[in-house]
Amino acid sequence: MSSFLHQRPLYSTLSDPSPLSPRQSSSSQRQISLFSRTGLIALLSLLLILGVILPWTGTPSIFSTTKPSSQTKWQQYTLSQAVSFVARNNTVIVCAVSQPYLPFLSNWLISISRQKHQDKVLVIAEDYATLYKVNEKWPGHAVLVPPAPDSQTAHKFGSQGFFNFTSRRPRHLLRILELGYNVMYNDVDMVWLQDPFPYFEGNHDVYFTDDMAALCASFCTIPLDHKQFDIYVKPPDHSHDLPPPGKKGRTYICSCMMFMRPTDGAKLVMKKWIEELQAQPWSKTKKSNDQPAFNWALNKTAGQVDLYLLPQAAFPTGGLYFKNQTWVQETKGKHVIIHNNYITGFEKKIKRFHDYGLWLVDGHSSESPLGKL
């Protein structure tokens, strides 16, 4: 570079030994002015502006070889941002999913799409693989609330992993209520057959379903888990009040399907649920899950909260819907959300959905916002 900065006068390479004329000299100097001290300084200044100053102003540098990471973007995506993005009519539909359950998520979403409510769905990802996959296919509809559980396995009901996974749920829901939104929560081993929102009538704080499936008074008897149990069937006009406690001193309400309004009562239930989970942690001798704590929270706040039990015919437990075909025929046309519970095991749940024509992924993946996974 120093040879350019300290250039000697140029001479003609022709045979004529005489120097260039003044006109020729002036023209030549204009042509090579880029290589003068002034030209080089100007060039370096331009490079400095393009390569350094513009990135600071948010304008991509033309010399940049790196692209912003989409993964970094979703790591910084907050729950409040996500809820604001998906909410419709101040309402969000929430589920919590880890990577092994992505097929169930897609199946659930197909059924929701058929009821035209998919736009308000928010997937709370419980691992980064789920966060990236959902937002790759359906940008903005998944968020991760740190810290995420480490395991990527499908946890068995009653395991410590299952407890760690489900015990995060009330904190997520409480935060959404505190942001001022109505929130509906579903487990993804559910299928919608009809629109559930007309059933959230009135202005109650918390709407929920009864998970009682086996009792001593019923209309029919069937084998359940290799034992004889009576299938519990409520009368069609059953009360919408919180049912009376069972043998363990608490009710048996399902924590897997609920609708809440952003009221003080609903927030109180969530806070109490968190307290009960902290008071009854999982141990090898007492393999807790989140549902007993939810029922204790309901029972202990019942006098302060406006609770509403949804109709059993519309929201049946899996222990009733998949075990009592007589009842299913008698209530045909009334079923709204079917829960594939009262069975454990990833493959067993899929097979049961297959057997009842409720596994939609194989033939209808195009109806899922996630497409074919």
mmCIF file of C-alpha atoms in Angstrom:
data_model
loop_
_atom_site.group_PDB
_atom_site.id
_atom_site.type_symbol
_atom_site.label_atom_id
_atom_site.label_comp_id
_atom_site.label_asym_id
_atom_site.label_seq_id
_atom_site.Cartn_x
_atom_site.Cartn_y
_atom_site.Cartn_z
ATOM 1 C CA MET A 1 0.000 0.000 0.000
ATOM 2 C CA SER A 2 2.958 2.400 0.676
ATOM 3 C CA SER A 3 3.877 2.325 -3.021
ATOM 4 C CA PHE A 4 0.447 3.795 -3.798
ATOM 5 C CA LEU A 5 0.640 6.398 -1.095
ATOM 6 C CA HIS A 6 4.050 7.674 -2.310
ATOM 7 C CA GLN A 7 3.713 7.387 -6.092
ATOM 8 C CA ARG A 8 6.412 8.839 -8.319
ATOM 9 C CA PRO A 9 5.473 10.862 -11.467
ATOM 10 C CA LEU A 10 4.481 8.563 -14.294
ATOM 11 C CA TYR A 11 6.382 8.506 -17.544
ATOM 12 C CA SER A 12 5.348 7.370 -20.992
ATOM 13 C CA THR A 13 6.284 3.842 -21.935
ATOM 14 C CA LEU A 14 6.456 4.885 -25.627
ATOM 15 C CA SER A 15 9.721 5.348 -27.462
ATOM 16 C CA ASP A 16 9.335 9.109 -27.374
ATOM 17 C CA PRO A 17 11.580 10.159 -24.473
ATOM 18 C CA SER A 18 9.927 13.541 -24.080
ATOM 19 C CA PRO A 19 7.632 14.004 -21.061
ATOM 20 C CA LEU A 20 3.843 14.059 -21.329
ATOM 21 C CA SER A 21 2.212 17.308 -22.352
ATOM 22 C CA PRO A 22 0.356 19.323 -19.689
ATOM 23 C CA ARG A 23 -3.054 18.255 -21.196
ATOM 24 C CA GLN A 24 -2.021 14.581 -21.166
ATOM 25 C CA SER A 25 -0.642 14.843 -17.645
ATOM 26 C CA SER A 26 -3.835 16.394 -16.259
ATOM 27 C CA SER A 27 -6.012 13.711 -17.881
ATOM 28 C CA SER A 28 -3.851 10.894 -16.601
ATOM 29 C CA GLN A 29 -3.927 12.213 -13.050
ATOM 30 C CA ARG A 30 -7.730 12.319 -13.086
ATOM 31 C CA GLN A 31 -7.858 8.690 -14.244
ATOM 32 C CA ILE A 32 -5.659 7.420 -11.434
ATOM 33 C CA SER A 33 -6.927 9.659 -8.641
ATOM 34 C CA LEU A 34 -8.541 6.611 -6.962
ATOM 35 C CA PHE A 35 -5.069 5.482 -6.001
ATOM 36 C CA SER A 36 -4.061 8.770 -4.482
ATOM 37 C CA ARG A 37 -3.887 9.327 -0.739
ATOM 38 C CA THR A 38 -7.260 11.122 -0.858
ATOM 39 C CA GLY A 39 -8.895 8.377 -2.915
ATOM 40 C CA LEU A 40 -7.760 5.608 -0.617
ATOM 41 C CA ILE A 41 -8.929 7.475 2.463
ATOM 42 C CA ALA A 42 -12.336 7.974 0.848
ATOM 43 C CA LEU A 43 -12.533 4.277 -0.056
ATOM 44 C CA LEU A 44 -11.592 3.171 3.443
ATOM 45 C CA SER A 45 -14.180 5.537 4.899
ATOM 46 C CA LEU A 46 -16.880 4.034 2.663
ATOM 47 C CA LEU A 47 -15.940 0.503 3.743
ATOM 48 C CA LEU A 48 -16.037 1.608 7.362
ATOM 49 C CA ILE A 49 -19.539 3.045 6.946
ATOM 50 C CA LEU A 50 -20.885 -0.037 5.176
ATOM 51 C CA GLY A 51 -19.230 -2.613 7.375
ATOM 52 C CA VAL A 52 -19.415 -1.074 10.837
ATOM 53 C CA ILE A 53 -21.867 1.782 11.153
ATOM 54 C CA LEU A 54 -24.808 0.255 9.279
ATOM 55 C CA PRO A 55 -24.968 -2.903 11.404
ATOM 56 C CA TRP A 56 -25.265 -0.695 14.480
ATOM 57 C CA THR A 57 -28.299 0.961 12.946
ATOM 58 C CA GLY A 58 -29.970 -2.368 12.274
ATOM 59 C CA THR A 59 -29.245 -2.393 8.525
ATOM 60 C CA PRO A 60 -27.682 -5.670 7.332
ATOM 61 C CA SER A 61 -24.131 -5.282 6.111
ATOM 62 C CA ILE A 62 -23.557 -6.389 2.535
ATOM 63 C CA PHE A 63 -20.279 -7.882 3.739
ATOM 64 C CA SER A 64 -21.897 -9.996 6.461
ATOM 65 C CA THR A 65 -21.757 -13.752 5.905
ATOM 66 C CA THR A 66 -23.831 -14.742 8.949
ATOM 67 C CA LYS A 67 -27.624 -14.997 9.133
ATOM 68 C CA PRO A 68 -29.712 -14.383 12.276
ATOM 69 C CA SER A 69 -30.557 -17.682 13.994
ATOM 70 C CA SER A 70 -34.257 -18.563 14.095
ATOM 71 C CA GLN A 71 -33.513 -20.703 17.133
ATOM 72 C CA THR A 72 -32.153 -17.690 18.998
ATOM 73 C CA LYS A 73 -35.289 -15.774 18.056
ATOM 74 C CA TRP A 74 -37.614 -18.373 19.618
ATOM 75 C CA GLN A 75 -35.432 -18.716 22.724
ATOM 76 C CA GLN A 76 -36.155 -15.049 23.396
ATOM 77 C CA TYR A 77 -39.900 -15.358 22.684
ATOM 78 C CA THR A 78 -41.782 -14.649 25.921
ATOM 79 C CA LEU A 79 -45.073 -16.018 27.188
ATOM 80 C CA SER A 80 -46.679 -12.568 27.134
ATOM 81 C CA GLN A 81 -45.598 -12.046 23.510
ATOM 82 C CA ALA A 82 -46.902 -15.472 22.504
ATOM 83 C CA VAL A 83 -50.263 -15.038 24.231
ATOM 84 C CA SER A 84 -50.719 -11.614 22.666
ATOM 85 C CA PHE A 85 -49.982 -13.094 19.238
ATOM 86 C CA VAL A 86 -52.414 -16.037 19.364
ATOM 87 C CA ALA A 87 -55.272 -14.634 21.461
ATOM 88 C CA ARG A 88 -58.653 -14.212 19.775
ATOM 89 C CA ASN A 89 -61.541 -12.538 21.596
ATOM 90 C CA ASN A 90 -59.215 -12.300 24.603
ATOM 91 C CA THR A 91 -59.046 -16.119 24.748
ATOM 92 C CA VAL A 92 -56.251 -18.644 24.269
ATOM 93 C CA ILE A 93 -56.284 -22.451 24.074
ATOM 94 C CA VAL A 94 -53.218 -23.918 25.747
ATOM 95 C CA CYS A 95 -51.509 -27.281 25.795
ATOM 96 C CA ALA A 96 -48.126 -28.407 27.128
ATOM 97 C CA VAL A 97 -46.138 -30.769 24.916
ATOM 98 C CA SER A 98 -42.775 -32.522 24.792
ATOM 99 C CA GLN A 99 -41.232 -33.923 21.627
ATOM 100 C CA PRO A 100 -42.509 -37.540 21.881
ATOM 101 C CA TYR A 101 -46.101 -36.273 21.895
ATOM 102 C CA LEU A 102 -45.895 -34.239 18.675
ATOM 103 C CA PRO A 103 -48.088 -36.810 16.829
ATOM 104 C CA PHE A 104 -50.766 -36.389 19.540
ATOM 105 C CA LEU A 105 -50.428 -32.611 19.229
ATOM 106 C CA SER A 106 -51.043 -32.816 15.499
ATOM 107 C CA ASN A 107 -54.031 -35.132 15.989
ATOM 108 C CA TRP A 108 -55.544 -32.745 18.540
ATOM 109 C CA LEU A 109 -54.924 -29.751 16.272
ATOM 110 C CA ILE A 110 -56.726 -31.405 13.355
ATOM 111 C CA SER A 111 -59.824 -31.816 15.500
ATOM 112 C CA ILE A 112 -59.612 -28.192 16.670
ATOM 113 C CA SER A 113 -59.098 -26.949 13.115
ATOM 114 C CA ARG A 114 -62.362 -28.625 12.138
ATOM 115 C CA GLN A 115 -64.071 -26.397 14.732
ATOM 116 C CA LYS A 116 -62.251 -23.265 13.442
ATOM 117 C CA HIS A 117 -60.437 -22.507 16.700
ATOM 118 C CA GLN A 118 -56.847 -23.394 15.758
ATOM 119 C CA ASP A 119 -55.665 -19.780 15.486
ATOM 120 C CA LYS A 120 -55.970 -19.238 19.233
ATOM 121 C CA VAL A 121 -53.873 -22.298 20.166
ATOM 122 C CA LEU A 122 -50.630 -21.786 22.066
ATOM 123 C CA VAL A 123 -48.269 -24.736 22.496
ATOM 124 C CA ILE A 124 -46.166 -24.484 25.644
ATOM 125 C CA ALA A 125 -43.108 -26.466 24.594
ATOM 126 C CA GLU A 126 -41.463 -28.447 27.345
ATOM 127 C CA ASP A 127 -38.237 -28.931 25.387
ATOM 128 C CA TYR A 128 -36.343 -26.957 22.758
ATOM 129 C CA ALA A 129 -36.886 -29.555 20.032
ATOM 130 C CA THR A 130 -40.648 -28.996 20.302
ATOM 131 C CA LEU A 131 -40.218 -25.221 20.420
ATOM 132 C CA TYR A 132 -38.208 -25.164 17.190
ATOM 133 C CA LYS A 133 -40.305 -27.756 15.327
ATOM 134 C CA VAL A 134 -43.672 -26.103 16.027
ATOM 135 C CA ASN A 135 -42.440 -22.601 15.227
ATOM 136 C CA GLU A 136 -40.737 -23.862 12.070
ATOM 137 C CA LYS A 137 -44.060 -25.250 10.847
ATOM 138 C CA TRP A 138 -46.373 -22.728 12.525
ATOM 139 C CA PRO A 139 -44.447 -19.568 13.492
ATOM 140 C CA GLY A 140 -45.391 -17.894 16.737
ATOM 141 C CA HIS A 141 -47.582 -20.669 18.137
ATOM 142 C CA ALA A 142 -45.042 -22.234 20.517
ATOM 143 C CA VAL A 143 -43.217 -20.797 23.482
ATOM 144 C CA LEU A 144 -40.898 -22.274 26.082
ATOM 145 C CA VAL A 145 -41.008 -21.078 29.680
ATOM 146 C CA PRO A 146 -37.562 -21.751 31.215
ATOM 147 C CA PRO A 147 -36.260 -23.861 32.722
ATOM 148 C CA ALA A 148 -37.295 -26.738 30.474
ATOM 149 C CA PRO A 149 -37.260 -30.317 31.806
ATOM 150 C CA ASP A 150 -34.211 -32.152 30.503
ATOM 151 C CA SER A 151 -35.699 -35.458 29.399
ATOM 152 C CA GLN A 152 -37.020 -36.008 25.876
ATOM 153 C CA THR A 153 -38.810 -39.263 26.736
ATOM 154 C CA ALA A 154 -42.538 -39.972 26.900
ATOM 155 C CA HIS A 155 -42.987 -40.131 30.662
ATOM 156 C CA LYS A 156 -45.172 -42.852 32.116
ATOM 157 C CA PHE A 157 -48.066 -41.777 34.321
ATOM 158 C CA GLY A 158 -46.950 -41.840 37.955
ATOM 159 C CA SER A 159 -43.256 -41.388 37.209
ATOM 160 C CA GLN A 160 -41.142 -38.565 38.565
ATOM 161 C CA GLY A 161 -40.656 -37.271 35.020
ATOM 162 C CA PHE A 162 -44.414 -37.126 34.543
ATOM 163 C CA PHE A 163 -44.795 -35.232 37.828
ATOM 164 C CA ASN A 164 -42.040 -32.758 36.887
ATOM 165 C CA PHE A 165 -43.724 -32.199 33.531
ATOM 166 C CA THR A 166 -47.299 -31.705 34.752
ATOM 167 C CA SER A 167 -46.468 -29.760 37.912
ATOM 168 C CA ARG A 168 -45.362 -26.802 35.772
ATOM 169 C CA ARG A 169 -48.878 -26.425 34.378
ATOM 170 C CA PRO A 170 -50.526 -24.220 37.052
ATOM 171 C CA ARG A 171 -47.696 -21.683 36.848
ATOM 172 C CA HIS A 172 -48.186 -21.324 33.102
ATOM 173 C CA LEU A 173 -51.942 -20.946 33.485
ATOM 174 C CA LEU A 174 -51.670 -18.485 36.362
ATOM 175 C CA ARG A 175 -49.344 -16.282 34.329
ATOM 176 C CA ILE A 176 -51.816 -16.193 31.423
ATOM 177 C CA LEU A 177 -54.661 -15.309 33.792
ATOM 178 C CA GLU A 178 -52.540 -12.535 35.275
ATOM 179 C CA LEU A 179 -52.045 -11.175 31.767
ATOM 180 C CA GLY A 180 -55.835 -10.794 31.605
ATOM 181 C CA TYR A 181 -56.844 -13.587 29.206
ATOM 182 C CA ASN A 182 -59.440 -16.333 29.310
ATOM 183 C CA VAL A 183 -57.609 -19.636 29.045
ATOM 184 C CA MET A 184 -58.718 -23.110 28.052
ATOM 185 C CA TYR A 185 -56.322 -25.945 28.865
ATOM 186 C CA ASN A 186 -56.292 -29.367 27.161
ATOM 187 C CA ASP A 187 -54.064 -32.396 27.299
ATOM 188 C CA VAL A 188 -53.248 -33.440 23.740
ATOM 189 C CA ASP A 189 -54.613 -36.977 24.135
ATOM 190 C CA MET A 190 -58.013 -35.407 23.454
ATOM 191 C CA VAL A 191 -60.135 -35.059 20.311
ATOM 192 C CA TRP A 192 -62.755 -32.381 19.677
ATOM 193 C CA LEU A 193 -65.960 -33.589 18.029
ATOM 194 C CA GLN A 194 -67.835 -30.304 18.478
ATOM 195 C CA ASP A 195 -67.165 -26.705 19.485
ATOM 196 C CA PRO A 196 -66.863 -26.603 23.307
ATOM 197 C CA PHE A 197 -67.157 -22.848 23.752
ATOM 198 C CA PRO A 198 -70.979 -22.720 23.863
ATOM 199 C CA TYR A 199 -70.717 -24.860 27.022
ATOM 200 C CA PHE A 200 -68.764 -22.182 28.888
ATOM 201 C CA GLU A 201 -71.967 -20.324 29.597
ATOM 202 C CA GLY A 202 -72.359 -17.744 32.331
ATOM 203 C CA ASN A 203 -69.482 -15.998 34.064
ATOM 204 C CA HIS A 204 -68.093 -18.701 36.328
ATOM 205 C CA ASP A 205 -64.464 -18.636 37.410
ATOM 206 C CA VAL A 206 -63.427 -22.217 36.626
ATOM 207 C CA TYR A 207 -65.100 -24.833 34.374
ATOM 208 C CA PHE A 208 -63.972 -28.462 34.713
ATOM 209 C CA THR A 209 -64.939 -32.100 34.123
ATOM 210 C CA ASP A 210 -65.499 -35.049 36.431
ATOM 211 C CA ASP A 211 -62.879 -37.776 36.054
ATOM 212 C CA MET A 212 -64.797 -40.336 38.102
ATOM 213 C CA ALA A 213 -65.182 -43.501 36.040
ATOM 214 C CA ALA A 214 -65.655 -46.335 38.507
ATOM 215 C CA LEU A 215 -68.126 -46.376 41.370
ATOM 216 C CA CYS A 216 -70.410 -48.833 43.166
ATOM 217 C CA ALA A 217 -73.659 -47.543 41.681
ATOM 218 C CA SER A 218 -74.053 -47.620 37.923
ATOM 219 C CA PHE A 219 -75.991 -48.905 34.982
ATOM 220 C CA CYS A 220 -73.547 -51.579 33.786
ATOM 221 C CA THR A 221 -70.521 -53.536 34.953
ATOM 222 C CA ILE A 222 -67.401 -54.138 32.836
ATOM 223 C CA PRO A 223 -63.821 -55.316 33.449
ATOM 224 C CA LEU A 224 -61.476 -52.355 33.983
ATOM 225 C CA ASP A 225 -57.752 -53.027 34.389
ATOM 226 C CA HIS A 226 -58.499 -56.703 35.045
ATOM 227 C CA LYS A 227 -60.821 -55.935 37.948
ATOM 228 C CA GLN A 228 -64.590 -55.623 38.158
ATOM 229 C CA PHE A 229 -65.738 -52.046 38.467
ATOM 230 C CA ASP A 230 -69.049 -50.315 37.971
ATOM 231 C CA ILE A 231 -69.033 -47.536 35.384
ATOM 232 C CA TYR A 232 -70.185 -44.310 36.937
ATOM 233 C CA VAL A 233 -72.858 -42.577 34.866
ATOM 234 C CA LYS A 234 -74.297 -39.234 35.936
ATOM 235 C CA PRO A 235 -77.953 -38.451 35.239
ATOM 236 C CA PRO A 236 -78.475 -36.231 32.163
ATOM 237 C CA ASP A 237 -79.557 -33.304 34.346
ATOM 238 C CA HIS A 238 -76.762 -33.667 36.895
ATOM 239 C CA SER A 239 -75.729 -30.748 39.101
ATOM 240 C CA HIS A 240 -73.024 -28.369 37.915
ATOM 241 C CA ASP A 241 -71.745 -27.894 41.453
ATOM 242 C CA LEU A 242 -68.492 -29.365 42.690
ATOM 243 C CA PRO A 243 -69.244 -33.053 43.426
ATOM 244 C CA PRO A 244 -68.969 -34.311 47.015
ATOM 245 C CA PRO A 245 -65.606 -35.710 48.151
ATOM 246 C CA GLY A 246 -64.871 -39.398 47.636
ATOM 247 C CA LYS A 247 -63.262 -41.969 49.912
ATOM 248 C CA LYS A 248 -59.969 -40.078 50.031
ATOM 249 C CA GLY A 249 -61.669 -36.939 51.288
ATOM 250 C CA ARG A 250 -61.408 -35.081 48.008
ATOM 251 C CA THR A 251 -63.173 -34.929 44.679
ATOM 252 C CA TYR A 252 -61.977 -36.583 41.490
ATOM 253 C CA ILE A 253 -61.999 -33.710 39.022
ATOM 254 C CA CYS A 254 -59.884 -33.950 35.876
ATOM 255 C CA SER A 255 -56.947 -31.539 35.700
ATOM 256 C CA CYS A 256 -56.550 -32.173 31.965
ATOM 257 C CA MET A 257 -59.445 -30.063 30.650
ATOM 258 C CA MET A 258 -60.529 -26.737 32.075
ATOM 259 C CA PHE A 259 -61.627 -23.254 31.101
ATOM 260 C CA MET A 260 -60.939 -20.213 33.274
ATOM 261 C CA ARG A 261 -61.697 -16.531 33.215
ATOM 262 C CA PRO A 262 -59.077 -14.029 34.484
ATOM 263 C CA THR A 263 -60.875 -13.537 37.794
ATOM 264 C CA ASP A 264 -59.534 -13.427 41.340
ATOM 265 C CA GLY A 265 -61.271 -16.753 41.959
ATOM 266 C CA ALA A 266 -59.532 -18.561 39.094
ATOM 267 C CA LYS A 267 -56.165 -17.111 40.111
ATOM 268 C CA LEU A 268 -56.769 -18.248 43.689
ATOM 269 C CA VAL A 269 -57.343 -21.839 42.522
ATOM 270 C CA MET A 270 -54.100 -21.802 40.521
ATOM 271 C CA LYS A 271 -52.124 -20.394 43.445
ATOM 272 C CA LYS A 272 -53.587 -23.010 45.771
ATOM 273 C CA TRP A 273 -52.778 -25.735 43.239
ATOM 274 C CA ILE A 274 -49.142 -24.605 43.213
ATOM 275 C CA GLU A 275 -49.061 -24.686 47.028
ATOM 276 C CA GLU A 276 -50.532 -28.196 47.135
ATOM 277 C CA LEU A 277 -47.966 -29.470 44.623
ATOM 278 C CA GLN A 278 -45.185 -28.052 46.762
ATOM 279 C CA ALA A 279 -46.675 -29.678 49.860
ATOM 280 C CA GLN A 280 -47.053 -33.068 48.137
ATOM 281 C CA PRO A 281 -43.916 -33.604 46.034
ATOM 282 C CA TRP A 282 -43.176 -36.813 44.173
ATOM 283 C CA SER A 283 -41.272 -39.529 46.011
ATOM 284 C CA LYS A 284 -40.563 -43.225 45.431
ATOM 285 C CA THR A 285 -43.004 -44.147 48.180
ATOM 286 C CA LYS A 286 -45.673 -41.653 47.163
ATOM 287 C CA LYS A 287 -45.766 -41.372 43.377
ATOM 288 C CA SER A 288 -47.779 -38.199 43.163
ATOM 289 C CA ASN A 289 -49.227 -36.581 40.086
ATOM 290 C CA ASP A 290 -50.726 -33.146 39.617
ATOM 291 C CA GLN A 291 -54.408 -34.169 39.784
ATOM 292 C CA PRO A 292 -54.836 -34.815 43.539
ATOM 293 C CA ALA A 293 -53.257 -31.418 44.246
ATOM 294 C CA PHE A 294 -55.694 -29.801 41.805
ATOM 295 C CA ASN A 295 -58.632 -31.426 43.587
ATOM 296 C CA TRP A 296 -57.401 -30.318 47.002
ATOM 297 C CA ALA A 297 -57.090 -26.793 45.592
ATOM 298 C CA LEU A 298 -60.692 -26.902 44.350
ATOM 299 C CA ASN A 299 -61.993 -28.350 47.616
ATOM 300 C CA LYS A 300 -60.158 -25.835 49.806
ATOM 301 C CA THR A 301 -61.253 -22.792 47.782
ATOM 302 C CA ALA A 302 -64.784 -23.937 46.901
ATOM 303 C CA GLY A 303 -66.479 -21.380 49.147
ATOM 304 C CA GLN A 304 -64.523 -18.511 47.598
ATOM 305 C CA VAL A 305 -64.626 -19.482 43.928
ATOM 306 C CA ASP A 306 -67.492 -19.820 41.432
ATOM 307 C CA LEU A 307 -66.988 -23.373 40.103
ATOM 308 C CA TYR A 308 -68.887 -25.073 37.262
ATOM 309 C CA LEU A 309 -68.967 -28.796 36.464
ATOM 310 C CA LEU A 310 -69.399 -29.364 32.720
ATOM 311 C CA PRO A 311 -71.971 -31.940 31.495
ATOM 312 C CA GLN A 312 -70.695 -35.514 31.479
ATOM 313 C CA ALA A 313 -72.434 -36.359 28.189
ATOM 314 C CA ALA A 314 -70.434 -33.630 26.418
ATOM 315 C CA PHE A 315 -67.105 -34.164 28.198
ATOM 316 C CA PRO A 316 -66.855 -37.861 29.109
ATOM 317 C CA THR A 317 -63.841 -39.435 30.725
ATOM 318 C CA GLY A 318 -62.050 -42.144 28.779
ATOM 319 C CA GLY A 319 -63.069 -44.607 31.459
ATOM 320 C CA LEU A 320 -66.668 -44.051 30.387
ATOM 321 C CA TYR A 321 -66.506 -43.317 26.649
ATOM 322 C CA PHE A 322 -64.256 -46.236 25.744
ATOM 323 C CA LYS A 323 -65.758 -48.694 28.243
ATOM 324 C CA ASN A 324 -69.529 -48.269 28.032
ATOM 325 C CA GLN A 325 -70.792 -48.547 24.474
ATOM 326 C CA THR A 326 -74.406 -48.631 25.618
ATOM 327 C CA TRP A 327 -73.986 -45.179 27.139
ATOM 328 C CA VAL A 328 -72.152 -43.950 24.024
ATOM 329 C CA GLN A 329 -75.109 -44.937 21.840
ATOM 330 C CA GLU A 330 -77.620 -43.404 24.246
ATOM 331 C CA THR A 331 -75.743 -40.084 24.244
ATOM 332 C CA LYS A 332 -74.784 -40.080 20.558
ATOM 333 C CA GLY A 333 -74.532 -36.578 19.117
ATOM 334 C CA LYS A 334 -73.846 -34.990 22.501
ATOM 335 C CA HIS A 335 -70.112 -35.742 22.761
ATOM 336 C CA VAL A 336 -67.893 -32.656 22.488
ATOM 337 C CA ILE A 337 -64.381 -33.540 23.704
ATOM 338 C CA ILE A 338 -63.202 -37.128 24.148
ATOM 339 C CA HIS A 339 -60.313 -37.738 26.535
ATOM 340 C CA ASN A 340 -58.159 -40.807 25.877
ATOM 341 C CA ASN A 341 -57.324 -41.409 29.537
ATOM 342 C CA TYR A 342 -57.801 -44.446 31.772
ATOM 343 C CA ILE A 343 -55.133 -46.169 29.727
ATOM 344 C CA THR A 344 -51.357 -45.836 30.023
ATOM 345 C CA GLY A 345 -48.743 -46.176 27.356
ATOM 346 C CA PHE A 346 -47.964 -44.168 24.236
ATOM 347 C CA GLU A 347 -48.698 -46.969 21.760
ATOM 348 C CA LYS A 348 -51.825 -48.129 23.606
ATOM 349 C CA LYS A 349 -53.344 -44.666 23.371
ATOM 350 C CA ILE A 350 -52.666 -44.505 19.631
ATOM 351 C CA LYS A 351 -54.171 -47.965 19.089
ATOM 352 C CA ARG A 352 -57.314 -47.022 21.004
ATOM 353 C CA PHE A 353 -57.724 -43.859 18.954
ATOM 354 C CA HIS A 354 -57.244 -45.984 15.815
ATOM 355 C CA ASP A 355 -59.846 -48.488 16.970
ATOM 356 C CA TYR A 356 -62.455 -45.783 17.524
ATOM 357 C CA GLY A 357 -61.706 -43.798 14.368
ATOM 358 C CA LEU A 358 -60.194 -40.903 16.310
ATOM 359 C CA TRP A 359 -56.579 -41.123 15.073
ATOM 360 C CA LEU A 360 -56.748 -38.454 12.368
ATOM 361 C CA VAL A 361 -53.057 -37.892 11.630
ATOM 362 C CA ASP A 362 -52.519 -40.696 9.127
ATOM 363 C CA GLY A 363 -55.217 -39.667 6.656
ATOM 364 C CA HIS A 364 -55.768 -35.979 7.423
ATOM 365 C CA SER A 365 -52.353 -34.486 8.211
ATOM 366 C CA SER A 366 -53.015 -31.664 5.723
ATOM 367 C CA GLU A 367 -55.679 -30.356 8.119
ATOM 368 C CA SER A 368 -53.117 -29.829 10.862
ATOM 369 C CA PRO A 369 -51.393 -26.424 11.087
ATOM 370 C CA LEU A 370 -48.191 -28.448 11.483
ATOM 371 C CA GLY A 371 -48.709 -30.388 8.271
ATOM 372 C CA LYS A 372 -47.121 -33.818 8.020
ATOM 373 C CA LEU A 373 -44.490 -34.372 10.696
#
